[in-house]
Every structure is written in C-alpha cells, then in structure tokens.
The first five atom37 places (N, CA, C, CB, O) and aatype in JSON, in Angstrom:
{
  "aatype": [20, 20, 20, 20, 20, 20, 20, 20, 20, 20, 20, 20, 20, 20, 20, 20, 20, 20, 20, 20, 20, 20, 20, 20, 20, 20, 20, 20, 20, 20, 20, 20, 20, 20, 20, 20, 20, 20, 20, 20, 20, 20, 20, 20, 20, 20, 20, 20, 20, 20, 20, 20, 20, 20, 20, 20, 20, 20, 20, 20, 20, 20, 20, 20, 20, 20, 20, 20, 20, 20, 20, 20, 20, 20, 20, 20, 20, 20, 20, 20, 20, 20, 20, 20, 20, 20, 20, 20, 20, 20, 20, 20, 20, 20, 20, 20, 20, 20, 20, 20, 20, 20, 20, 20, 20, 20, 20, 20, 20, 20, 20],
  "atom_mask": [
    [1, 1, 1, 1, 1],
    [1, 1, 1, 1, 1],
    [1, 1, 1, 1, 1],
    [1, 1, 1, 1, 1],
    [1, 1, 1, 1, 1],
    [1, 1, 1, 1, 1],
    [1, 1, 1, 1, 1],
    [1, 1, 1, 1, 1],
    [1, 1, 1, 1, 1],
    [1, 1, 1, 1, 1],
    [1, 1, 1, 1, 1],
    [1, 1, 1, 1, 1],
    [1, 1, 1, 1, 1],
    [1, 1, 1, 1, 1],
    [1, 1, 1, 1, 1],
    [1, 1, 1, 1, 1],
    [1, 1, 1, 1, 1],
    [1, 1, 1, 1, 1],
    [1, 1, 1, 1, 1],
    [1, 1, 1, 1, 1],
    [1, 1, 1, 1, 1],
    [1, 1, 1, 1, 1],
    [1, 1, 1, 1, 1],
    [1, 1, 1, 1, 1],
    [1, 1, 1, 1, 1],
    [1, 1, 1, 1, 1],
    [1, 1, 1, 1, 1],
    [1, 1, 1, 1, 1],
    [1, 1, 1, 1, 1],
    [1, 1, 1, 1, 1],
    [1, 1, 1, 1, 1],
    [1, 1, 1, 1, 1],
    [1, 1, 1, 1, 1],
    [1, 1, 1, 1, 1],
    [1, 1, 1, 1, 1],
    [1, 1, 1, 1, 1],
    [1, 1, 1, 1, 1],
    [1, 1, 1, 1, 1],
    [1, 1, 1, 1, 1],
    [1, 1, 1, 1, 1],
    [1, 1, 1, 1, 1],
    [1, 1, 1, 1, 1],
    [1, 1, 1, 1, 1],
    [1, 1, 1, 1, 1],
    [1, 1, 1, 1, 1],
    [1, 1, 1, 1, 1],
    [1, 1, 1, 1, 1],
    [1, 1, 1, 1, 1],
    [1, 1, 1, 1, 1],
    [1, 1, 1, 1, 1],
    [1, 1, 1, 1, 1],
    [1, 1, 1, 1, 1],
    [1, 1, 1, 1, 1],
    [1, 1, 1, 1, 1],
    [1, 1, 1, 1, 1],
    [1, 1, 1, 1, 1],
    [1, 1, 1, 1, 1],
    [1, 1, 1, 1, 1],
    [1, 1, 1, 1, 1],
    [1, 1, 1, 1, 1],
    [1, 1, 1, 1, 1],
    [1, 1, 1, 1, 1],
    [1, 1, 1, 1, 1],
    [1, 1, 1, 1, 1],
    [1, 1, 1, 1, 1],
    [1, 1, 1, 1, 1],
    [1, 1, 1, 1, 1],
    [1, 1, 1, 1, 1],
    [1, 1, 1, 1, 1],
    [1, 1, 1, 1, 1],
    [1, 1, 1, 1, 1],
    [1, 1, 1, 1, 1],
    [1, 1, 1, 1, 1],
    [1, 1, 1, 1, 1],
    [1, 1, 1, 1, 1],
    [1, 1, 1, 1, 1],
    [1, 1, 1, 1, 1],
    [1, 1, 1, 1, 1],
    [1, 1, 1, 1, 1],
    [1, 1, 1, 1, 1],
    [1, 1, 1, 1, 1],
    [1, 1, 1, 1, 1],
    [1, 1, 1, 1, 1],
    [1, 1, 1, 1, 1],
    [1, 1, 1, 1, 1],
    [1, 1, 1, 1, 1],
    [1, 1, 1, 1, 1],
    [1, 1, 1, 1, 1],
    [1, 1, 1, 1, 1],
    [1, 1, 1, 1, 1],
    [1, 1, 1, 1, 1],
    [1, 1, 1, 1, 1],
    [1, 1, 1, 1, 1],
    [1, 1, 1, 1, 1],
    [1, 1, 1, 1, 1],
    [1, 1, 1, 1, 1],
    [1, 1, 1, 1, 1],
    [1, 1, 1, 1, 1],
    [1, 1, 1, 1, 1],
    [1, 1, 1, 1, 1],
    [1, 1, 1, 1, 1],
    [1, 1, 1, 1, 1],
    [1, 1, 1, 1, 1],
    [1, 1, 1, 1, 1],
    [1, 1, 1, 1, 1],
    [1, 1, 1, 1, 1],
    [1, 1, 1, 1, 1],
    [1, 1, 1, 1, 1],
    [1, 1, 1, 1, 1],
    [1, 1, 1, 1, 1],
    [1, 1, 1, 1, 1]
  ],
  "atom_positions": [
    [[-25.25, 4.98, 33.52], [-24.4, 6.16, 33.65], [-24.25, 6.46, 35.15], [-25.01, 7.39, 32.87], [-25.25, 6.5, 35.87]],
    [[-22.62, 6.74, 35.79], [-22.95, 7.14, 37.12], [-23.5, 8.27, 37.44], [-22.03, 7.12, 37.78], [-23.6, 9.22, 36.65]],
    [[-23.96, 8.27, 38.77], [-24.41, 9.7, 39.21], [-23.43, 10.36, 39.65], [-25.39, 9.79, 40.23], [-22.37, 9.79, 39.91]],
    [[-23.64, 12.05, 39.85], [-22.87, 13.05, 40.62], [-21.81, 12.52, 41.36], [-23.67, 13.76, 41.51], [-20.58, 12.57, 41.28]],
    [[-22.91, 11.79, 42.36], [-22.0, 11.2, 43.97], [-21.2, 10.24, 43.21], [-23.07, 10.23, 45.52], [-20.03, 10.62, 43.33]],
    [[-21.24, 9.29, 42.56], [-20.36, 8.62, 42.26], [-19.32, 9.13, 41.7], [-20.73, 7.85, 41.73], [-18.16, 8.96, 42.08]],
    [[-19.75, 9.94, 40.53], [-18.16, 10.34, 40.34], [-17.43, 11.69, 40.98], [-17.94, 10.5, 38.81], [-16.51, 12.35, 40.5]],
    [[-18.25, 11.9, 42.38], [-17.58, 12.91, 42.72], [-16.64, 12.12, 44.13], [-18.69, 14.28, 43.0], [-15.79, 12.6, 44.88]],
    [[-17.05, 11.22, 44.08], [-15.99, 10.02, 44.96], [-14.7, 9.54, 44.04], [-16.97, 8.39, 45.36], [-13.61, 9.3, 44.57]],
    [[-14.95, 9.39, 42.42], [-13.74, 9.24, 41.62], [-12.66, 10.65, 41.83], [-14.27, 9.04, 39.96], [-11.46, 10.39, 41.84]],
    [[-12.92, 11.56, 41.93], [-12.16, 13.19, 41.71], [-11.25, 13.18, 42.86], [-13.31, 14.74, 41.83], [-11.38, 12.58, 43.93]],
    [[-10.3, 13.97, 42.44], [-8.98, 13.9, 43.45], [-9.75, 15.0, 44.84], [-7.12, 14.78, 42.45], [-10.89, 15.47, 44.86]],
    [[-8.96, 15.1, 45.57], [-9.75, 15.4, 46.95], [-9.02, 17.36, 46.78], [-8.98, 14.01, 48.85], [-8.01, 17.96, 46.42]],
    [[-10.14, 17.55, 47.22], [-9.82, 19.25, 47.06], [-9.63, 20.19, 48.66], [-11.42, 20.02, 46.11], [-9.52, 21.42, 48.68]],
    [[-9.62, 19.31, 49.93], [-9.56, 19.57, 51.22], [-8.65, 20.52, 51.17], [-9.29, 18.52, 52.09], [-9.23, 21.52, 51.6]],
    [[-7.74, 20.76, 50.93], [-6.24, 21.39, 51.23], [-6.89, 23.1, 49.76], [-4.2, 19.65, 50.47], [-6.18, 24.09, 49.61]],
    [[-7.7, 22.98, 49.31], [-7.95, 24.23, 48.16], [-9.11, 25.13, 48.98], [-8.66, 23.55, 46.35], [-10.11, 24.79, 49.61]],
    [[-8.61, 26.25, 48.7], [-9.58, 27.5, 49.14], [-10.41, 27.89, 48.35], [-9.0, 28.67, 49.43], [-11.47, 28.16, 48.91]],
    [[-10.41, 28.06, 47.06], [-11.12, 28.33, 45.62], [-10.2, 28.24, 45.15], [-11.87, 29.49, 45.15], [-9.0, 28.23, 45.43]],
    [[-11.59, 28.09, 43.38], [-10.43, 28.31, 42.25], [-11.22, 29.38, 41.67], [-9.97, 26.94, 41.1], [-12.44, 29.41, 41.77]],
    [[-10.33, 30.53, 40.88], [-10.75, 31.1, 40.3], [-10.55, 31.21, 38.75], [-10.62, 31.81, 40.89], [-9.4, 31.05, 38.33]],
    [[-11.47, 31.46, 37.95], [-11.65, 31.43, 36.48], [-11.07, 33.18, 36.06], [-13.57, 31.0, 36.05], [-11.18, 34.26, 36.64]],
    [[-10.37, 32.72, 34.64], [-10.02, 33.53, 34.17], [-10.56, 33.78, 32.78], [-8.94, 33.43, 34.35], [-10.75, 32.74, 32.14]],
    [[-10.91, 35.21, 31.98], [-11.19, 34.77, 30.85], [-9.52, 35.22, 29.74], [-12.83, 35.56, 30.46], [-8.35, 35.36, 30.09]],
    [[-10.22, 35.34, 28.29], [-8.85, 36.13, 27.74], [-8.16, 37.14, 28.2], [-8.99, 36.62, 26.7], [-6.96, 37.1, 27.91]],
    [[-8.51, 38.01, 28.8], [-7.29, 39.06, 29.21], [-6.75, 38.9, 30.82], [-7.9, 40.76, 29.01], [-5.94, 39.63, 31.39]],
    [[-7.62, 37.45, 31.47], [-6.43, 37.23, 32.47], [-6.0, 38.06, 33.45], [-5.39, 37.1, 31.88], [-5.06, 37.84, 34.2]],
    [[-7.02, 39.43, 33.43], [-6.09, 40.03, 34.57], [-7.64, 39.91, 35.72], [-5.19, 42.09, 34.12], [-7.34, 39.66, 36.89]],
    [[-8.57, 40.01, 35.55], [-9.68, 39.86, 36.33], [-10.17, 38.42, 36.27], [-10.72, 40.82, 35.92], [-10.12, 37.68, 35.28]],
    [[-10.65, 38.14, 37.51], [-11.66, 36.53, 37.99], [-12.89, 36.91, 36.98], [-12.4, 36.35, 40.17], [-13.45, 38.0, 36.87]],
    [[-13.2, 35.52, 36.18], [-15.04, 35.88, 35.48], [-15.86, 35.58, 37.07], [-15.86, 34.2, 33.72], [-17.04, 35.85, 37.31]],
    [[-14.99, 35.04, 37.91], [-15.69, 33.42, 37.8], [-14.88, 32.95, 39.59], [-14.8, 32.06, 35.81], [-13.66, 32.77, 39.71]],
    [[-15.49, 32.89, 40.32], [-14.68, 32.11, 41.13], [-15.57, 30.96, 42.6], [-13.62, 33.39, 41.72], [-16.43, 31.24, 43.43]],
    [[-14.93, 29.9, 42.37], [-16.06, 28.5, 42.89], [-14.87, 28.4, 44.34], [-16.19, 26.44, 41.36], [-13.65, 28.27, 44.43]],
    [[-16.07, 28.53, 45.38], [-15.31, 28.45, 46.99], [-15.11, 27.08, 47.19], [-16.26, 29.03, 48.4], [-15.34, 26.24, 46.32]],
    [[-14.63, 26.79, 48.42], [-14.83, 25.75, 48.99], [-15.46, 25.39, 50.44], [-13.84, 25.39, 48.86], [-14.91, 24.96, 51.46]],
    [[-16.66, 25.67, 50.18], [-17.9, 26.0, 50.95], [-19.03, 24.77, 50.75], [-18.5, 27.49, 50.4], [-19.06, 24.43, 49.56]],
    [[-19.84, 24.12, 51.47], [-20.94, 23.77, 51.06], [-21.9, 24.54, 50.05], [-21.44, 23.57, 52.06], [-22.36, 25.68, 49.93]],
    [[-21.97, 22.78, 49.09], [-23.14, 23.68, 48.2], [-22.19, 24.0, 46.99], [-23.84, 25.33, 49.05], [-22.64, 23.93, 45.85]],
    [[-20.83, 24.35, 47.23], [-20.12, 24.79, 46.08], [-18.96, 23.45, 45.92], [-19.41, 26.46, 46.36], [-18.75, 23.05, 44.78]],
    [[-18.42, 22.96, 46.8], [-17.32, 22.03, 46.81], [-17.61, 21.2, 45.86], [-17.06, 21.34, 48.04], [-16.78, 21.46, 44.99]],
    [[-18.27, 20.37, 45.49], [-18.44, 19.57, 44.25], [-17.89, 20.08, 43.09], [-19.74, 19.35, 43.97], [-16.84, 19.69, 42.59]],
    [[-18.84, 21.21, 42.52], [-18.21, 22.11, 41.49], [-17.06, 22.28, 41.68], [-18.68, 23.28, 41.35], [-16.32, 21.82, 40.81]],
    [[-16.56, 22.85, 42.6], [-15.03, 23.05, 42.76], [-14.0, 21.94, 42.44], [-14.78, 23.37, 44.13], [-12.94, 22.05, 41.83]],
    [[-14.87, 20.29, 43.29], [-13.68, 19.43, 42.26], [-13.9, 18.63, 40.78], [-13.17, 18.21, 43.14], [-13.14, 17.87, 40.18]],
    [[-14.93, 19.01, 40.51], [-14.85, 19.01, 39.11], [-14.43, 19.75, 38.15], [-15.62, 18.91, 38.8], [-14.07, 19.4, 37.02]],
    [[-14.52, 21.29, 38.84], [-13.66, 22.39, 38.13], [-11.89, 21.96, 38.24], [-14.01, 24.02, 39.02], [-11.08, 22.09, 37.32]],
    [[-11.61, 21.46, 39.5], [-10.15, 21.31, 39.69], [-9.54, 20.46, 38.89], [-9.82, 20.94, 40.88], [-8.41, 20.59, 38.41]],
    [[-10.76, 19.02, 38.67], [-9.98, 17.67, 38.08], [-10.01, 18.47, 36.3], [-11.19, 15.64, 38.36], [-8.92, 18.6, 35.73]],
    [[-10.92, 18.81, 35.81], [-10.92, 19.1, 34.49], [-9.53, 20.18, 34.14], [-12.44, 19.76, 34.18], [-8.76, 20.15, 33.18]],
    [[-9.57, 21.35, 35.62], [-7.84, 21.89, 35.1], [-6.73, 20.86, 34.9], [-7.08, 22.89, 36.32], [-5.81, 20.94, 34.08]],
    [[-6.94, 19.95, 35.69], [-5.84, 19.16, 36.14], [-5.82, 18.1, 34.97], [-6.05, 18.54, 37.7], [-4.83, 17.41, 34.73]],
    [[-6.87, 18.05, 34.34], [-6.98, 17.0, 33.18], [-6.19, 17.86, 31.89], [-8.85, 16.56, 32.79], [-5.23, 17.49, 31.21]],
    [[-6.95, 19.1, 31.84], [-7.39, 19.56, 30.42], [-6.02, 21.01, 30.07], [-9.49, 20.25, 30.54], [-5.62, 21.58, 29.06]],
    [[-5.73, 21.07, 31.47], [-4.8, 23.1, 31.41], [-5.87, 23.96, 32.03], [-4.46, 24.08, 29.32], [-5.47, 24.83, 32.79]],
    [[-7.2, 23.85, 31.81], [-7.77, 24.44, 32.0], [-9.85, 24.55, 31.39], [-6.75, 25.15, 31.77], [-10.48, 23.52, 31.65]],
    [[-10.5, 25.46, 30.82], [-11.84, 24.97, 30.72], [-11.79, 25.07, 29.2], [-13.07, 25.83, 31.56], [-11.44, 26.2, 28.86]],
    [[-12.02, 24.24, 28.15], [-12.56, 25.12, 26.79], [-13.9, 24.09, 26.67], [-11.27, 25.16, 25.08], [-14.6, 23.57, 27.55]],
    [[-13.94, 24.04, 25.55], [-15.61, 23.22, 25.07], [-14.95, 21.48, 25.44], [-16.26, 23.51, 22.6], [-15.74, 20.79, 26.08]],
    [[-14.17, 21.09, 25.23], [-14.18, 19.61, 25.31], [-13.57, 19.15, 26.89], [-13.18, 18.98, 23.96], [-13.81, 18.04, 27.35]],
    [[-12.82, 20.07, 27.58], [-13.38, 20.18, 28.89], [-14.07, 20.25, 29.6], [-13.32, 20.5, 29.23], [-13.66, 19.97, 30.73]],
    [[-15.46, 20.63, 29.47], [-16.58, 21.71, 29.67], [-17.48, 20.42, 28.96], [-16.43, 23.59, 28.75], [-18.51, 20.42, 29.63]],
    [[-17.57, 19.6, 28.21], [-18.17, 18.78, 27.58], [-18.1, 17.33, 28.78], [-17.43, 18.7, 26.04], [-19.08, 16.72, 29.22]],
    [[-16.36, 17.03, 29.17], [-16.41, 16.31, 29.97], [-16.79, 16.51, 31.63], [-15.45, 15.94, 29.69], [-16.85, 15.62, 32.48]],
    [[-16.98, 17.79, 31.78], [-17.41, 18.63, 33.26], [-18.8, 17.81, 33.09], [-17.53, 20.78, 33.31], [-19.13, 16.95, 33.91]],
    [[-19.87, 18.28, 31.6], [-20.96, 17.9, 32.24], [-21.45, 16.04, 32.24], [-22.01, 18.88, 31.54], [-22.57, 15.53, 32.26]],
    [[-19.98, 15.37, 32.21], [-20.65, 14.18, 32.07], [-19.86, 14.2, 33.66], [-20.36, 12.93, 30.59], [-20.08, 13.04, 34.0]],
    [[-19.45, 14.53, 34.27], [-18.81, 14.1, 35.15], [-20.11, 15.08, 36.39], [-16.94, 14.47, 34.93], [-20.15, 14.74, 37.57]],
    [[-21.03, 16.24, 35.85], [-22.23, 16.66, 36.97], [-23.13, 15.72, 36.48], [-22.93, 18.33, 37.0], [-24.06, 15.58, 37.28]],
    [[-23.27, 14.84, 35.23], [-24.12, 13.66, 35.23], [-25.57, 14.33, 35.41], [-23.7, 12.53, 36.48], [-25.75, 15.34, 34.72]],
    [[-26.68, 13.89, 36.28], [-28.07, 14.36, 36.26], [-27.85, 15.56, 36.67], [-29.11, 13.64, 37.06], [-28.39, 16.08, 35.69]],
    [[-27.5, 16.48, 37.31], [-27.28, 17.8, 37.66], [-27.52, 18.82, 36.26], [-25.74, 17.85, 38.31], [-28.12, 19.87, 36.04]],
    [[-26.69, 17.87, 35.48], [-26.28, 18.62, 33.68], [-27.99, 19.05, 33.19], [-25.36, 16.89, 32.07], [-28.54, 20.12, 32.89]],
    [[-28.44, 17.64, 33.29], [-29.92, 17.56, 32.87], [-30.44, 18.86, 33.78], [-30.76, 15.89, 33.29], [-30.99, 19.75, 33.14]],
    [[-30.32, 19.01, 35.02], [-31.77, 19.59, 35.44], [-30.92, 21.0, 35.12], [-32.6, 19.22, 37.33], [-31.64, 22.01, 35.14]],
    [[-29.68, 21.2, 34.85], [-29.41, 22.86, 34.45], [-29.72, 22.93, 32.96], [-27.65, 23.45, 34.71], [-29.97, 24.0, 32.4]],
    [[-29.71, 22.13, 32.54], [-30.46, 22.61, 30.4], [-31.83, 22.78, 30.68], [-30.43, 20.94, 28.72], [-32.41, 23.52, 29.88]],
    [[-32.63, 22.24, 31.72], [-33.98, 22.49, 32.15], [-34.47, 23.91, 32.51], [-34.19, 21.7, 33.23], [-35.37, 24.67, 32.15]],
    [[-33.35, 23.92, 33.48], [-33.45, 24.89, 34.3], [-32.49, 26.08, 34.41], [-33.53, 24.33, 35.32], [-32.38, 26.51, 35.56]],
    [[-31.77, 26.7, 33.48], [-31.29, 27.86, 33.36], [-31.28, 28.71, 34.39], [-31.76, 28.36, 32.5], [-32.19, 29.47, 34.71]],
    [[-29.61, 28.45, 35.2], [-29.57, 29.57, 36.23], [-29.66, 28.57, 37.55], [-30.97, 30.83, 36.06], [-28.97, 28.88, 38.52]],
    [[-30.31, 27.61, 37.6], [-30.46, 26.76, 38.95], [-28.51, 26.16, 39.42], [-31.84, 25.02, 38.46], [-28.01, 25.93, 40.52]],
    [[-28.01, 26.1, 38.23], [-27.18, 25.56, 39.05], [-26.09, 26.54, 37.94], [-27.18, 23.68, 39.3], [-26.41, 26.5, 36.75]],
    [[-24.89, 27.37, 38.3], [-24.52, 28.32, 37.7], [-23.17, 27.95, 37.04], [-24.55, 29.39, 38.55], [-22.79, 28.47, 35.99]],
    [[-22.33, 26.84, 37.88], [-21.64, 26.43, 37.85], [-21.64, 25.46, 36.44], [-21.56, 26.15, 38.99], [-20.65, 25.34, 35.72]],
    [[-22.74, 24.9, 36.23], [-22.74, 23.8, 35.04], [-23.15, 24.94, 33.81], [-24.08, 22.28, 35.28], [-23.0, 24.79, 32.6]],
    [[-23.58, 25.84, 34.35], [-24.47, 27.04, 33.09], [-23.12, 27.7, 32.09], [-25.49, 28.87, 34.2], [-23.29, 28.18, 30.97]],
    [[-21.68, 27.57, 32.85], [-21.06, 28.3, 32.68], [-20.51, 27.31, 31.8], [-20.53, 28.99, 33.64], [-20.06, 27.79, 30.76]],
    [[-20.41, 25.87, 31.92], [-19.66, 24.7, 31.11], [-20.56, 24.92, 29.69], [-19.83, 22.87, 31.93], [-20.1, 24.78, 28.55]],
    [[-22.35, 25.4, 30.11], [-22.77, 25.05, 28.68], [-22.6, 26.38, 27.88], [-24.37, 24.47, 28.59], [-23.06, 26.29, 26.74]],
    [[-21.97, 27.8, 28.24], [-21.79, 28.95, 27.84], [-20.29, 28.79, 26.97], [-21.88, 29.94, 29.1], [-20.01, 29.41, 25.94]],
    [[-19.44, 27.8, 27.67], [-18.32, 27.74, 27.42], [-18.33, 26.97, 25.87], [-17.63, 27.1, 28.61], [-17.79, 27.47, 24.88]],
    [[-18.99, 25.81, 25.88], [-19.53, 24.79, 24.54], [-19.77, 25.75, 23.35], [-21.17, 23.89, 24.86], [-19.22, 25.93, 22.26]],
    [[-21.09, 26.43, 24.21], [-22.02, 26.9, 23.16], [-20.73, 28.23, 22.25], [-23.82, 27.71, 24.12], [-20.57, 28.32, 21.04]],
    [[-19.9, 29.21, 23.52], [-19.02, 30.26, 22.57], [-17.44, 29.72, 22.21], [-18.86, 31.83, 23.46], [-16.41, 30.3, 21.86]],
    [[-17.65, 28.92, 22.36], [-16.11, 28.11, 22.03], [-15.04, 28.69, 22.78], [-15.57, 28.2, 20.41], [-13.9, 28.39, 22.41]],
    [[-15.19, 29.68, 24.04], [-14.36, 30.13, 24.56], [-13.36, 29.34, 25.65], [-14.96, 31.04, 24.92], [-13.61, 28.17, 25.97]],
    [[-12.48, 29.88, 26.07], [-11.44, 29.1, 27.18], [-11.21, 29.8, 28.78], [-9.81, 29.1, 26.42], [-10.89, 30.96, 29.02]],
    [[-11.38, 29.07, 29.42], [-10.98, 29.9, 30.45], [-9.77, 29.24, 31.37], [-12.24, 30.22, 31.27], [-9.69, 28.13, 31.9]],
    [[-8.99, 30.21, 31.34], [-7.57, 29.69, 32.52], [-8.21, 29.42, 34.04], [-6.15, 31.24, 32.79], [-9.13, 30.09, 34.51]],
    [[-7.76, 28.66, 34.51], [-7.9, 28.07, 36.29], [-6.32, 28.28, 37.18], [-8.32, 25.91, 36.28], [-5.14, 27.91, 37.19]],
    [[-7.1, 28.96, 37.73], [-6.19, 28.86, 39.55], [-6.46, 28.27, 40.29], [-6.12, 29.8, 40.5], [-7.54, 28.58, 40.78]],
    [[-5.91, 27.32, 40.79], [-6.47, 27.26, 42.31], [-5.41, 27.47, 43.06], [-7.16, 25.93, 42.81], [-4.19, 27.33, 42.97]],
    [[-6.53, 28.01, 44.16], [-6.1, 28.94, 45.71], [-6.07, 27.88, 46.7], [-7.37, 30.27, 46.35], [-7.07, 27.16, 46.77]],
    [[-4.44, 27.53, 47.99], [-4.53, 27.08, 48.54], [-5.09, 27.54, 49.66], [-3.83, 26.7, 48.42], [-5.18, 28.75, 49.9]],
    [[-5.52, 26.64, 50.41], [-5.71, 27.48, 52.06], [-4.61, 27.67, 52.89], [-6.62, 26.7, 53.11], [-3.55, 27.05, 52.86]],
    [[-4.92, 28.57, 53.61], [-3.33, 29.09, 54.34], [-3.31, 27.78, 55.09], [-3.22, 30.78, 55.58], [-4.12, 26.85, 55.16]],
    [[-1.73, 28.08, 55.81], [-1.36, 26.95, 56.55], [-2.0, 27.11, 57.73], [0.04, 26.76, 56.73], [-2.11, 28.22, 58.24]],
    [[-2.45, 26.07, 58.25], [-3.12, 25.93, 59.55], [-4.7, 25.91, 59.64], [-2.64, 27.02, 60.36], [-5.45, 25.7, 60.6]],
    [[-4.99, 26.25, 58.05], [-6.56, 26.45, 57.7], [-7.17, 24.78, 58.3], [-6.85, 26.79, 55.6], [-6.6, 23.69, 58.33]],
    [[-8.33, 25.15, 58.64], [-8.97, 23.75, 58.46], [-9.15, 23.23, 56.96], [-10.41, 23.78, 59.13], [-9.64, 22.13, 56.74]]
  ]
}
C-alpha cells in the first residue's frame, strides 16, 4: 500500500489555493476550514482532489480520503483528535453526512 508521501506526490498541486472551506447542510457557515500552511497543506490536497473527484465530502469520499492519508488513517483511529483533519473523514463515514467544498484562491500576487 502507498504511503502519505507517495500519494501526496500523485494529487494535483494546490500552490495557487489559500484554503478550502467545508460546509455543512445549511451552507451558510464554514464547519470546517483547512489552510494552506505547513502542517495543514497535505490535508488540504487531499481535501481538494476528493472535491475535485467526488463534488464534494460524503462517506465514499471520505472512505477514499482515508486511503489516500494511508498510515496517518491508522494512527488517527488510534489516536482520536491527533490528526483532526482525518477525524472529520471518519465522523463523516460513521454519520453518513455530506459536506460542500470551496476552495479559496490566493490573491493575485500572493506567494
């Protein structure tokens, strides 16, 4: 099975995105929103490729998120809360819920 790094070298490149933010059913407030910061950027393009795959997050999105955090997946079913980003893929499984995705460009001229 690959690791993280490997398939976070498969994922389209997220340089040009500021965040994305998660929406739940009523859509007018963020649950949820992954920067593009160290530490968070990974999540962010796995959150991006799965919008870009799926419309957005439900359980079989959220199913393929955690094969795509690979060992990461493992140490968050371990570890509840260590990594928040994958906690939210197994919240998503477990209530069958959906969440809409934005992503935010960076202004022009941003690094």
């Amino acid at each position: 099975m690959p690791t993280f790094c490997e398939n976070l070298a498969q994922l389209p490149a997220v340089d040009r995105l500021e965040r994305i933010e998660l929406y739940g059913p009523d859509g007018h407030e963020p649950v949820g929103v992954i920067e593009n910061v160290p530490g968070q950027a990974g999540s962010l393009a796995v959150y991006y490729k799965l919008a870009l795959d799926f419309g957005g997050i439900g359980p079989q999105a959220a199913e393929k998120g955690l094969e795509l955090f690979a060992e990461y997946a493992d140490e968050a079913r371990q570890s509840p809360g260590r990594h928040p980003n994958i906690d939210r893929l197994l919240r998503v499984i477990e209530d069958g819920t959906h969440l809409a995705v934005r992503a935010r460009r960076k202004p022009e001229g941003a690094a």
